[in-house]
Coordinates of C-alpha atoms and ligand atoms in Angstrom, one line a residue:
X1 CA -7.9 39.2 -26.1
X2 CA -7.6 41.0 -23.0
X3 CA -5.4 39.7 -20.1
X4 CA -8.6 38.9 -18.1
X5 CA -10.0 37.1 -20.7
X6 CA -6.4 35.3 -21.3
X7 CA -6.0 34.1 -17.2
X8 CA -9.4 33.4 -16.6
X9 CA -10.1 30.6 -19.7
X10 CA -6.9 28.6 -17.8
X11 CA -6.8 25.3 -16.3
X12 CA -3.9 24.7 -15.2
X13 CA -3.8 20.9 -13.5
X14 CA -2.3 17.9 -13.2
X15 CA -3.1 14.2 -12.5
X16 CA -1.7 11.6 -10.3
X17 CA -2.6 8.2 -9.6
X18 CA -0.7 5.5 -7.9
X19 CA 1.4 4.0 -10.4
X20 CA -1.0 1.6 -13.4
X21 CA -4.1 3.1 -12.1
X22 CA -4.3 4.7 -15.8
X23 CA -2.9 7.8 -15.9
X24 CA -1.2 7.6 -18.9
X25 CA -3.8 6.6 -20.8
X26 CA -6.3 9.0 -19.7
X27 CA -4.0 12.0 -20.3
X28 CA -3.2 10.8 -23.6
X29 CA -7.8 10.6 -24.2
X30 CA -7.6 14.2 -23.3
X31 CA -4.8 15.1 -25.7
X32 CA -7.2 13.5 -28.2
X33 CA -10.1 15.6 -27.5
X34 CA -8.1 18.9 -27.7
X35 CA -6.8 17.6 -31.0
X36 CA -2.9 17.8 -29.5
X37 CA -2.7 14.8 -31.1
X38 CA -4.6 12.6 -33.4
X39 CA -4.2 8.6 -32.6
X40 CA -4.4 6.8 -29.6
X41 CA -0.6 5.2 -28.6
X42 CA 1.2 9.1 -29.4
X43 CA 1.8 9.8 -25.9
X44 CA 5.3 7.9 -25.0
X45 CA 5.0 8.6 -21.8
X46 CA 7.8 9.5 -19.6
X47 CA 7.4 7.0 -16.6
X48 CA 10.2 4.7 -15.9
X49 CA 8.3 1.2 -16.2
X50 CA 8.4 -0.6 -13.0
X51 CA 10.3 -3.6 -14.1
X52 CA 13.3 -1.0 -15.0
X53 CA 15.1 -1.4 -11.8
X54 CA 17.9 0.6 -12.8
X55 CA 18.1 0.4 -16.7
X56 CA 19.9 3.4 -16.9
X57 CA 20.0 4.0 -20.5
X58 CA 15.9 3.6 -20.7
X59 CA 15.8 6.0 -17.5
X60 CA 18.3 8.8 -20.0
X61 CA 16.1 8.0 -22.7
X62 CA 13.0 8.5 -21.1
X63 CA 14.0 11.5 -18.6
X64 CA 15.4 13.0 -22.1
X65 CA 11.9 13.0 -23.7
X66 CA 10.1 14.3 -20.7
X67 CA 11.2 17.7 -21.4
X68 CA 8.0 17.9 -24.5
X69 CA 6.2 16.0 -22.3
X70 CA 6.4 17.6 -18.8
X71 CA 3.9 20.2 -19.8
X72 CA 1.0 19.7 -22.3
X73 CA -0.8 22.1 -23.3
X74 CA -3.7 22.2 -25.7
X75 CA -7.1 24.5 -26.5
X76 CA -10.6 22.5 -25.7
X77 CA -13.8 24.6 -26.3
X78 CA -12.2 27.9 -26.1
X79 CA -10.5 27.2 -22.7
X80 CA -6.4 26.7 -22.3
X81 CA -5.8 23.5 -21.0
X82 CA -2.3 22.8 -19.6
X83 CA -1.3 19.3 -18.5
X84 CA 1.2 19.1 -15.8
X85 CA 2.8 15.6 -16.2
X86 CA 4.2 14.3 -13.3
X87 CA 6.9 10.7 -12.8
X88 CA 5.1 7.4 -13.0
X89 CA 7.5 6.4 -10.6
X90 CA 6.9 6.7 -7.4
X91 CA 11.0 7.0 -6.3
X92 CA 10.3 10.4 -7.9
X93 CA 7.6 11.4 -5.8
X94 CA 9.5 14.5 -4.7
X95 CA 9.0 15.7 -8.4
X96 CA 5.0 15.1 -8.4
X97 CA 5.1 17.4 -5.1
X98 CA 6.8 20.3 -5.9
X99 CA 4.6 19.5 -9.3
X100 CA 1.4 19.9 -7.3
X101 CA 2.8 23.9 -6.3
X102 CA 2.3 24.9 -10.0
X103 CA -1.1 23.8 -10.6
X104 CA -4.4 25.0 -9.7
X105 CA -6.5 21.8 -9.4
X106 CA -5.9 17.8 -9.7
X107 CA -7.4 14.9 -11.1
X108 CA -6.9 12.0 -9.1
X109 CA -7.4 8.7 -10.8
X110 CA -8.1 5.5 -9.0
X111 CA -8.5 1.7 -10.3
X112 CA -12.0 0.9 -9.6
X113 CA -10.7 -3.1 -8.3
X114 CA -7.7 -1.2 -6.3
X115 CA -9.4 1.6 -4.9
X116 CA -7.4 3.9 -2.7
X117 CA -3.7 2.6 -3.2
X118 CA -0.7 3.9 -1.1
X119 CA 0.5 7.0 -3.4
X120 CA -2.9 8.4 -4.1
X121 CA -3.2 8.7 -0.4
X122 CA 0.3 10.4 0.0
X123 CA -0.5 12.8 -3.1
X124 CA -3.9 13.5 -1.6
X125 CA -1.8 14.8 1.8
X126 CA 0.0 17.1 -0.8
X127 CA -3.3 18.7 -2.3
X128 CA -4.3 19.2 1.1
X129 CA -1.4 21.0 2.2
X130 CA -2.3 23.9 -0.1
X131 CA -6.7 22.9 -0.7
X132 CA -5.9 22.1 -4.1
X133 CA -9.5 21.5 -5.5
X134 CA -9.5 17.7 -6.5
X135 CA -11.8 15.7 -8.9
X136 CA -11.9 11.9 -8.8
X137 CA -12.2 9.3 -12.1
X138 CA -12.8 5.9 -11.1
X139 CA -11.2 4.0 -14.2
X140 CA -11.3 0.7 -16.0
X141 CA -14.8 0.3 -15.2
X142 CA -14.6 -2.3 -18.0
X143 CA -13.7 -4.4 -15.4
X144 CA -14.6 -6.1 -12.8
X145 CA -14.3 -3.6 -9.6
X146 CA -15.6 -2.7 -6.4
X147 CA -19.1 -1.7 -5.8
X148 CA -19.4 1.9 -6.5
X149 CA -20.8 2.5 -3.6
X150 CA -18.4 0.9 -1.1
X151 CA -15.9 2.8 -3.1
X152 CA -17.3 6.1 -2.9
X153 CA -17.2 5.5 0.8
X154 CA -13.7 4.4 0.6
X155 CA -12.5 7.3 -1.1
X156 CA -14.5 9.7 1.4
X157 CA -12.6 8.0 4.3
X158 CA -9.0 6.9 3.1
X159 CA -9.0 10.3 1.1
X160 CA -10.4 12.4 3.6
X161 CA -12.5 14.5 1.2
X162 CA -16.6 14.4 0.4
X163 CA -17.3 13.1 -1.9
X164 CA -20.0 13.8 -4.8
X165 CA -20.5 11.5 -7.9
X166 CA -21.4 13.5 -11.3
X167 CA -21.5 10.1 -13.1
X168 CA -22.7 7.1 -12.5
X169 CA -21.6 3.5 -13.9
X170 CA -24.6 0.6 -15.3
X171 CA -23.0 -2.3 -14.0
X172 CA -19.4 -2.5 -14.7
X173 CA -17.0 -5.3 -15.8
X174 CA -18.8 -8.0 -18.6
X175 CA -21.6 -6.5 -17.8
X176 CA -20.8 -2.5 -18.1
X177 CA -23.3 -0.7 -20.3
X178 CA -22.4 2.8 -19.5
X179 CA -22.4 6.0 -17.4
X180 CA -25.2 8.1 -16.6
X181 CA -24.0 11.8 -16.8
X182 CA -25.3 13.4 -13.5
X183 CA -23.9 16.6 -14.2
X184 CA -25.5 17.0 -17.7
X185 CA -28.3 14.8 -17.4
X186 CA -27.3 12.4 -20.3
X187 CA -26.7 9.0 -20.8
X188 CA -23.7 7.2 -22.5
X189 CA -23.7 3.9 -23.8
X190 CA -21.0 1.5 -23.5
X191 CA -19.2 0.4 -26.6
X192 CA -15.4 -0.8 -26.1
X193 CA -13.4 1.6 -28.6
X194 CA -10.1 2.8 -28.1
X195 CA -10.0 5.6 -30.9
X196 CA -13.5 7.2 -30.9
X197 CA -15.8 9.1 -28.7
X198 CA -19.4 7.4 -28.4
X199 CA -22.1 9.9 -28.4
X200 CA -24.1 10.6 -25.5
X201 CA -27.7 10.5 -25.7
X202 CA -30.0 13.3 -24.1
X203 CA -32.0 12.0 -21.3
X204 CA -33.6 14.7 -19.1
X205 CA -35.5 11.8 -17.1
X206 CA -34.4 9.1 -16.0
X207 CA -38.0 7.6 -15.4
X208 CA -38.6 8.1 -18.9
X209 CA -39.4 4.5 -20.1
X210 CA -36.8 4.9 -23.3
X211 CA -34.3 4.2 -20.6
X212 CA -36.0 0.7 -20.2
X213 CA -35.7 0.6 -23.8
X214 CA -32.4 1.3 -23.9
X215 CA -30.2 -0.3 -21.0
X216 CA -33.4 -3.3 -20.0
X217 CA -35.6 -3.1 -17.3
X218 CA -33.6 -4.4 -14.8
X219 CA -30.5 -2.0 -15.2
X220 CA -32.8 1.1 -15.5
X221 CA -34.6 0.0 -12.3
X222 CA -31.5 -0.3 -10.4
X223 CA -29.8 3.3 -11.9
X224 CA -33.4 4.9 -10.6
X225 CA -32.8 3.4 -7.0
X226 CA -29.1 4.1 -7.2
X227 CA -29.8 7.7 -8.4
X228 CA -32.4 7.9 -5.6
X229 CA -30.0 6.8 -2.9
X230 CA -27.2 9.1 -4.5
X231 CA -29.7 12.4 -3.7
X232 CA -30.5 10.7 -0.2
X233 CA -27.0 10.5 0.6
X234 CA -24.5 13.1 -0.9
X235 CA -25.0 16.6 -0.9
X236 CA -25.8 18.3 -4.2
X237 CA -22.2 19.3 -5.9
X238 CA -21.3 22.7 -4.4
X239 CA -18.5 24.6 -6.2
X240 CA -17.7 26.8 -3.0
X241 CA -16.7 23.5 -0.7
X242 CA -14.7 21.8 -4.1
X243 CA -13.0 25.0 -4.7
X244 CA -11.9 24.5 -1.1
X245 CA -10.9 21.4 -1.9
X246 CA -13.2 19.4 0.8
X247 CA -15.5 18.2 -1.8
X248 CA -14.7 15.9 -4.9
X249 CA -16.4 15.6 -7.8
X250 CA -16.4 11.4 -9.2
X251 CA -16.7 10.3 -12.5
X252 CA -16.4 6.7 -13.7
X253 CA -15.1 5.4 -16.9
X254 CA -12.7 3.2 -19.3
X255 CA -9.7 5.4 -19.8
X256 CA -8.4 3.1 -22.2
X257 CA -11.9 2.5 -24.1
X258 CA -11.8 6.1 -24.0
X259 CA -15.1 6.4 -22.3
X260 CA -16.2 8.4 -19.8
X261 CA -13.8 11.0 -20.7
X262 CA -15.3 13.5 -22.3
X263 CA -18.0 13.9 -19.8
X264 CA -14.9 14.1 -17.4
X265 CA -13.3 17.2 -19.4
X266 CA -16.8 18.8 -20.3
X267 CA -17.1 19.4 -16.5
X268 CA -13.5 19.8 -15.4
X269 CA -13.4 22.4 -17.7
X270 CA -16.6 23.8 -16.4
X271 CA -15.9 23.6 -13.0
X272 CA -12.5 23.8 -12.4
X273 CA -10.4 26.6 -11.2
X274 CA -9.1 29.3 -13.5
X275 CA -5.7 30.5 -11.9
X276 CA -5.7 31.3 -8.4
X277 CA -3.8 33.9 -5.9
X278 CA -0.8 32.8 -5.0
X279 CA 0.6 33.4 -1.3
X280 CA 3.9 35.3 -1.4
X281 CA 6.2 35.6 2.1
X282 CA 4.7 39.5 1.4
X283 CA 1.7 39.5 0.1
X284 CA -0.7 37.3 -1.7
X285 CA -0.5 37.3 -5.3
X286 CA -3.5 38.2 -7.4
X287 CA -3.1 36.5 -11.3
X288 CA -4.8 39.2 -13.0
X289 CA -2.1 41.9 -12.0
X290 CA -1.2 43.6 -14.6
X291 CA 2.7 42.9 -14.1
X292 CA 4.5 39.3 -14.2
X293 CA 5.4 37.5 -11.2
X294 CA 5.9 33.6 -11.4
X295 CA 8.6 31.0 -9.5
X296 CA 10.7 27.9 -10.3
X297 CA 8.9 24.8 -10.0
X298 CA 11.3 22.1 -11.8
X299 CA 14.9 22.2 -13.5
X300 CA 15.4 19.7 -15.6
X301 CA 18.6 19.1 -16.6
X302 CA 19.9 18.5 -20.3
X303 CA 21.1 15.3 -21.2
X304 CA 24.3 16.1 -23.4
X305 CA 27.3 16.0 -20.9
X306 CA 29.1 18.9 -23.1
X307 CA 26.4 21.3 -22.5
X308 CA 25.2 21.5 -19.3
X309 CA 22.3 23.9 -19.8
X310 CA 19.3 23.0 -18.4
X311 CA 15.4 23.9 -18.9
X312 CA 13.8 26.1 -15.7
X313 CA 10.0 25.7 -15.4
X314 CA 8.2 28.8 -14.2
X315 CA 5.0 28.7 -13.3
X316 CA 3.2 32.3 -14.5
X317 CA 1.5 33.6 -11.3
X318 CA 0.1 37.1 -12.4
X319 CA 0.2 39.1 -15.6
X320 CA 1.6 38.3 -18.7
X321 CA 5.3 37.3 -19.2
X322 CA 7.1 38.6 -22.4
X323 CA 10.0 37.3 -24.7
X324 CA 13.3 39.7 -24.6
X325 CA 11.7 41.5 -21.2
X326 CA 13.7 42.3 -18.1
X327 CA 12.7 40.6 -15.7
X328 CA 14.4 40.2 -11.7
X329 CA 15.4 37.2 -10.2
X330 CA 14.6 38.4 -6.6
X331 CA 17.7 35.9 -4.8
X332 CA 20.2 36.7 -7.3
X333 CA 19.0 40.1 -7.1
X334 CA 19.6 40.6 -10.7
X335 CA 17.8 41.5 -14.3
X336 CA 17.9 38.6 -16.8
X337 CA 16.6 39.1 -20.3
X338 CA 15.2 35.7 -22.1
X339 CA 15.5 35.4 -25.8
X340 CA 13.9 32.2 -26.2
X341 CA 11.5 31.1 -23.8
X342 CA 9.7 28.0 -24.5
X343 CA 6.1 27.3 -24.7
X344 CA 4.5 23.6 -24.5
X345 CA 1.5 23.0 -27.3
X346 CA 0.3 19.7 -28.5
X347 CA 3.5 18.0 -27.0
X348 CA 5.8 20.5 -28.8
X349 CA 7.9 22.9 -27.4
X350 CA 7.9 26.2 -29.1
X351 CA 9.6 29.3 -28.8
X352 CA 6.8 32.0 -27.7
X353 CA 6.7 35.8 -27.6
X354 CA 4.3 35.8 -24.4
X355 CA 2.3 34.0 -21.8
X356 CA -0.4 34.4 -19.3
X357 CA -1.0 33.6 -15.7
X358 CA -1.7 29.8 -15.6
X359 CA 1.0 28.8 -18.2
X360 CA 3.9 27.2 -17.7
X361 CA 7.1 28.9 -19.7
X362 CA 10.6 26.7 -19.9
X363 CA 13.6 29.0 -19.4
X364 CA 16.5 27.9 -20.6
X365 CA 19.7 28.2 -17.9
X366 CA 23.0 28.0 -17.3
X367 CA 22.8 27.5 -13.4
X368 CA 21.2 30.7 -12.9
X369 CA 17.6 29.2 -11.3
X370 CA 17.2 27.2 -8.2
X371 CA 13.9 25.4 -7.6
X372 CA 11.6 27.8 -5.3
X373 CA 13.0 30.9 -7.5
X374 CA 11.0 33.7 -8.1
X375 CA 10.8 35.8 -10.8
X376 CA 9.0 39.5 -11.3
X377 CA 9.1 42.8 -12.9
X378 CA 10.9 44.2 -10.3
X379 CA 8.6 43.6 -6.8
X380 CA 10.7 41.9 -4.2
X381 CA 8.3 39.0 -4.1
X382 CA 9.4 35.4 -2.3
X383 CA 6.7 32.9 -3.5
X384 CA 6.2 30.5 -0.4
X385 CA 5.3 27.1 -0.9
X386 CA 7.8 24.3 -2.1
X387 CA 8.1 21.9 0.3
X388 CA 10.4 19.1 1.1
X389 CA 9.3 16.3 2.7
X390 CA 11.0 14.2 5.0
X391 CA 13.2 11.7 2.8
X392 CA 12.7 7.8 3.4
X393 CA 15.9 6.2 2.6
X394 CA 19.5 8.2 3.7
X395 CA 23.0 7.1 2.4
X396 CA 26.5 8.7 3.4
X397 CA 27.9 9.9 0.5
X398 CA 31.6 9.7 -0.1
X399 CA 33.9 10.8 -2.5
X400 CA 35.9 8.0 -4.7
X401 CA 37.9 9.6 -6.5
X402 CA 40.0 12.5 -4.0
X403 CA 41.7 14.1 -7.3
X404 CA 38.1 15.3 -8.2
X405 CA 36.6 16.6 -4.8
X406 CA 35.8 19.6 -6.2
X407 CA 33.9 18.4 -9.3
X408 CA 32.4 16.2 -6.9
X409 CA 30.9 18.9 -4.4
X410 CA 29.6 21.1 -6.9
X411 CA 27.8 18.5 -8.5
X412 CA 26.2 17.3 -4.7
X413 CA 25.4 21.3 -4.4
X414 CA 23.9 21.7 -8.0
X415 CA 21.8 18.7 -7.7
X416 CA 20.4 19.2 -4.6
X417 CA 19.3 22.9 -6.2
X418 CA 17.6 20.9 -9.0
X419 CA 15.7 18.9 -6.7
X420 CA 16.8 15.5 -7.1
X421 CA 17.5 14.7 -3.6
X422 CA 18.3 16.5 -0.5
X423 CA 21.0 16.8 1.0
X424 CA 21.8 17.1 5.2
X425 CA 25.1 17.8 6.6
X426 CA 25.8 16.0 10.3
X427 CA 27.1 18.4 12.3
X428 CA 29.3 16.0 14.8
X429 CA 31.2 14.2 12.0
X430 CA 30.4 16.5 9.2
X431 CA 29.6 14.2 6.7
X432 CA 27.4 14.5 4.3
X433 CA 24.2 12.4 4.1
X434 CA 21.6 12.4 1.0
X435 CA 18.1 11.5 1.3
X436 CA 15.2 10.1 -1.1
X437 CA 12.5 8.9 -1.3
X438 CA 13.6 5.8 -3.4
X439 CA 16.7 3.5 -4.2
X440 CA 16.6 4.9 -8.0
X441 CA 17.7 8.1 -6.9
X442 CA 20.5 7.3 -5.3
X443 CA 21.5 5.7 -8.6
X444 CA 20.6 8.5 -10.5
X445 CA 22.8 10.8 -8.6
X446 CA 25.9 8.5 -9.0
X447 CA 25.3 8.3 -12.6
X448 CA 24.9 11.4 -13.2
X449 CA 27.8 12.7 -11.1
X450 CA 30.3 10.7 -13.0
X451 CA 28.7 11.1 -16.6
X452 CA 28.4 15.5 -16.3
X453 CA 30.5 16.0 -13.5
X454 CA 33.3 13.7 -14.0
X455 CA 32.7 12.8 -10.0
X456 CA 32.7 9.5 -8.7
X457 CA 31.0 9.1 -5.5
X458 CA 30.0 5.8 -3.1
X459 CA 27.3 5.0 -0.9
X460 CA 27.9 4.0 2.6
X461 CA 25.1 3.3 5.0
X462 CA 23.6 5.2 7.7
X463 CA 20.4 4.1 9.8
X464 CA 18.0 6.5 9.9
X465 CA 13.9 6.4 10.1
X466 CA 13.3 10.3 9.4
X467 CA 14.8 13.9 8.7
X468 CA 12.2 16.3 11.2
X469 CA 13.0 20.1 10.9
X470 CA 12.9 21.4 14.4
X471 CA 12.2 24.8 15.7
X472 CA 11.5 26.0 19.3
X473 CA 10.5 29.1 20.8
X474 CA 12.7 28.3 23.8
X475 CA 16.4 28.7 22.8
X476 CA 17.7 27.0 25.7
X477 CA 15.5 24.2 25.2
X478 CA 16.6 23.8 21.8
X479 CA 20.2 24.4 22.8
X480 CA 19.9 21.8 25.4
X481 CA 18.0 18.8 22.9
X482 CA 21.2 19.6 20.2
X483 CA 23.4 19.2 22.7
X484 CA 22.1 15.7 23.9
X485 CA 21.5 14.5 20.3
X486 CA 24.5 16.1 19.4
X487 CA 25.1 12.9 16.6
X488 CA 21.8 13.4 15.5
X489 CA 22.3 16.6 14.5
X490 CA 22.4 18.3 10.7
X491 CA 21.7 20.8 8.8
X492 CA 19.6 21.1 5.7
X493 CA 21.0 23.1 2.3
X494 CA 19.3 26.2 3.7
X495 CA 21.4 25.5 7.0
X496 CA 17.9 24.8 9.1
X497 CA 18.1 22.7 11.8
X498 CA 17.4 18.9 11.2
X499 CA 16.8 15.8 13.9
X500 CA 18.1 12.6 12.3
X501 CA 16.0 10.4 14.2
X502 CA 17.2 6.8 14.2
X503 CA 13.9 5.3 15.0
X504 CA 10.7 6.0 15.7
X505 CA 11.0 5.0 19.3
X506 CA 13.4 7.9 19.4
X507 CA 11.6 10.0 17.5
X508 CA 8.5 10.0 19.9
X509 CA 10.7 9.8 23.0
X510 CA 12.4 13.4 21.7
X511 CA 8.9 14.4 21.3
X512 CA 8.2 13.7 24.5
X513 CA 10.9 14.8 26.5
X514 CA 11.2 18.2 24.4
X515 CA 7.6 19.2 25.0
X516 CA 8.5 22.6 23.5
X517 CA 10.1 21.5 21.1
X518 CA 8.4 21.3 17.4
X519 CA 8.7 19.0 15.1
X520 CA 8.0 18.9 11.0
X521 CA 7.9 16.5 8.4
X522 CA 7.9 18.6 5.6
X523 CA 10.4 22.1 5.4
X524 CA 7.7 24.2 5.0
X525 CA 5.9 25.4 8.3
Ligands
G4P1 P1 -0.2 4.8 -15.1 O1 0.2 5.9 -16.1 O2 -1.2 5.3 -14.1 O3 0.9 4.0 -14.6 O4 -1.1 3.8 -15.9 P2 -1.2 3.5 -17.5 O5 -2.1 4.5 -18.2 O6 0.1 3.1 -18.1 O7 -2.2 2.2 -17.4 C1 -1.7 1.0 -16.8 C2 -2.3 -0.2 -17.5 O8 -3.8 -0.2 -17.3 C3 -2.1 -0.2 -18.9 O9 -1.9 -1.6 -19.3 C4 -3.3 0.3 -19.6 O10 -3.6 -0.1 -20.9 C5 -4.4 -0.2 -18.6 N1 -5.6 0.6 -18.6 C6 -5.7 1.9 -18.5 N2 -7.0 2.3 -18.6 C7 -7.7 1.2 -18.6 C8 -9.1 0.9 -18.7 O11 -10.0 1.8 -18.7 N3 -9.5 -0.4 -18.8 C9 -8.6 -1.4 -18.8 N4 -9.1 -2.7 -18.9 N5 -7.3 -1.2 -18.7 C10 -6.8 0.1 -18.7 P3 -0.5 -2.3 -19.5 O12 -0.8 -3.7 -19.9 O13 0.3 -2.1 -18.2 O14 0.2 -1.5 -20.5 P4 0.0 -1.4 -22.1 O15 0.8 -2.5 -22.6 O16 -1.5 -1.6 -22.4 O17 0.4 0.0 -22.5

């Protein structure tokens, strides 16, 4: 197959959902469709149940299976599929976000009683950032939900997107009696199953009086005047605007019932985006170059305290990348040579000899790859484009243990390079502050300080409402605001400036009073 063909039969995506919106589920359907696996219940998934405050052995166990699961990749009607799985739990948001970088379009799902919940809306801001293209499944319409319409208006305004349904639910709840497949014109009757696929039935019109027949007159009056009001109201789907990412596509179904979901993967496959250019701090990346280029999107770090190798996920930008092949990490500025990269199919991981533009290869890594890394056949390339975001809880860390202060500081240093929190240095007291977005982490980091690194470390607390990166054409400007929120003060791991705002009365005080001063949320601007 050529390399054109290889790229452009890719999806490459990922979906996120606020935590039991059905994620899970519905990426375990898929799996079943592409035959990666063969009964429902297969997919353990790797999200750290919400009752698990800090049960840190079922945390190890489950971060220890993630590694097969993190990437999923399976063939479906001649196209690659890869699933980029991304933490249930939302103290890991950091993870879905630097997730997001590697894939080239998302499917959002959202609980048709909940609607838009808190971190669908923060995930949406993500896609944004970079116009991910986004497609929406409205789940558990076996339920008892909003009205369809109400949500689609909901999802317009609290997501910010247009929106465009391509199915369209008979009632929902007791009552649900199926989708009506916009896109391909077909009809789908409900029957609750959790293992098989019900078969769609062909239905070119809808005024066709087999759909009286078929759903009662009632229900096929009402899907006539809904489908009327749907062409009234919403643009026909156009692929340029979702492409963009300003319009999304909405399906509705049962995740679990397994219904609704082939019609969602029929078109996602359709529709969706094969690999696309990625922007480089030189130039922006084309994926069907001939040569390989790709970055570091995710360490993940093995489990066995004796061998502290870990797995680096690169995500394949252009060309094709190939087993035993020099290729240069641009930072380190050296050739590295890998003997057995790893490949994810049906939830294994396999050794493999190459892989396209769109894939995801694990590279296994003895503290060679930080996250951000890129990779090529010799360009000097710096893929832009993994952001932090400003942390929402900060601890002081300290050392508790003084006879291992150096075990303990190159664990802080080689976990902040994995990405599991990040890490700001005050510059009036020098001492060193880590922020996350959730309590787990900071247990995360303890535990796993003392269990590889033999470091024992304690938490002390600090008050602090935000981490802003600033930056300021004026120097003296800039020189003056440090010097008056000299405690304020840090630097992040790259050794850019950071305001520690106390409050967000500060906060928009500095803004005020600094007028040319800018400040960021996120470490990418
Ligand atoms: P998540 O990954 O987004 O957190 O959600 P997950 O798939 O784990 O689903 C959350 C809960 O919602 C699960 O129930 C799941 O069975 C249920 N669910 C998913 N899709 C549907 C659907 O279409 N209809 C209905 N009625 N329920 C659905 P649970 O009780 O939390 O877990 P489990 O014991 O069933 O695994």
């Amino acid at each position: 197959m050529s390399l054109y063909f290889e790229i452009q039969r890719r999806r490459t995506f990922a979906i996120i959902s606020h935590p039991d919106a059905g994620k899970t589920t519905l990426t375990e359907k898929l799996l079943l469709f592409g035959g990666a696996i063969h009964v429902a219940g297969a997919v353990k998934s790797n999200k750290i149940k919400k009752t698990a405050t800090s049960d840190w052995m079922e945390i190890e166990k489950q971060r220890g299976i993630s590694v097969a699961t993190s990437v999923m990749g399976f063939e479906y009607r001649n196209f690659k599929i890869n699933i980029l799985d991304t933490p249930g739990h939302q103290d890991f948001a950091e993870d879905t976000y630097r997730t997001l970088t590697a894939v080239d379009s998302v499917i959002i799902v959202v609980d048709t009683a909940k609607g838009v919940e808190s971190q669908t809306r923060k995930l949406m801001e993500v896609c944004r950032m970079r116009n991910t293209p986004v497609m929406i499944f409205v789940n558990k319409m076996d339920r008892e939900g909003k009205d369809p319409f109400d949500l689609l208006d909901e999802l317009e305004s609290e997501l910010n997107i247009a929106v465009r349904p391509l199915s369209w639910p008979i009632n929902q709840g007791y009552t649900f009696k199926g989708v009506y497949n916009i896109y391909k014109q077909n009809l789908q009757l409900y029957t609750p199953n959790k293992q098989t696929i019900s078969e769609s039935i062909e239905l070119i019109d809808i005024h066709d009086q087999e759909l009286d027949v078929l759903v009662g007159e009632r229900d096929a009056k009402k899907l006539r005047d809904d489908m009327e009001l749907i062409h009234g109201v919403y643009d026909d789907f156009n692929q340029e605007k979702y492409n963009a990412g300003e319009l999304a596509p909405v399906f509705f179904g049962s995740a679990l019932n397994n219904f609704g979901v082939k019609e969602l993967l029929d078109c996602f496959v359709e529709i969706a985006p094969s690999p696309r250019s990625v922007k480089s701090q030189e130039r922006e990346v084309n994926p069907y170059e001939e040569t390989f280029t790709g970055f570091v999107f995710k360490i993940h770090a093995n489990m066995d305290p004796n061998h502290r190798s870990c797995i680096a996920f690169v995500k394949i930008c252009s060309g094709k990348f190939e087993r035993n092949v020099n290729y240069k990490h641009i930072r380190q500025g050296k050739m590295l040579r890998f003997s057995s990269p790893t490949a994810f199919m049906a939830q294994k991981k396999e050794t493999v000899d190459e892989a396209f533009a769109g894939d995801i290869v694990g590279l296994p890594d003895t503290g060679n790859f930080k996250i951000g890394d890129t990779l090529t056949s010799g360009e000097e390339l710096h893929f832009k484009g993994i952001p932090s975001f400003s942390p929402e809880m900060f601890k002081y860390i300290e050392n508790a243990d003084p006879m291992k202060t150096k075990q303990l500081d190159k664990g802080i240093h080689q976990l902040m390079d994995e990405g599991v929190a990040q890490l700001f240095i005050n510059q009036y007291n020098n001492r060193k502050i880590i922020g996350t977005v959730g309590q787990l982490q900071f247990e995360v980091i303890q535990y796993r300080l003392l269990h590889e690194y033999g470091a024992q470390c304690r938490w002390e607390p600090v008050s602090l409402f935000k981490a802003c990166w600033i930056e300021s054409d004026d120097p003296i400007e800039l020189d003056n605001f440090k010097k008056r929120k000299a405690q304020y003060i840090a630097l992040d791991k790259h050794g850019r400036d950071v305001f520690l705002a106390d409050s967000g009365y500060v906060l928009q005080m500095a803004q005020n009073d600094f007028k040319n001063i800018r400040f960021h949320f996120t470490s990418e601007f």
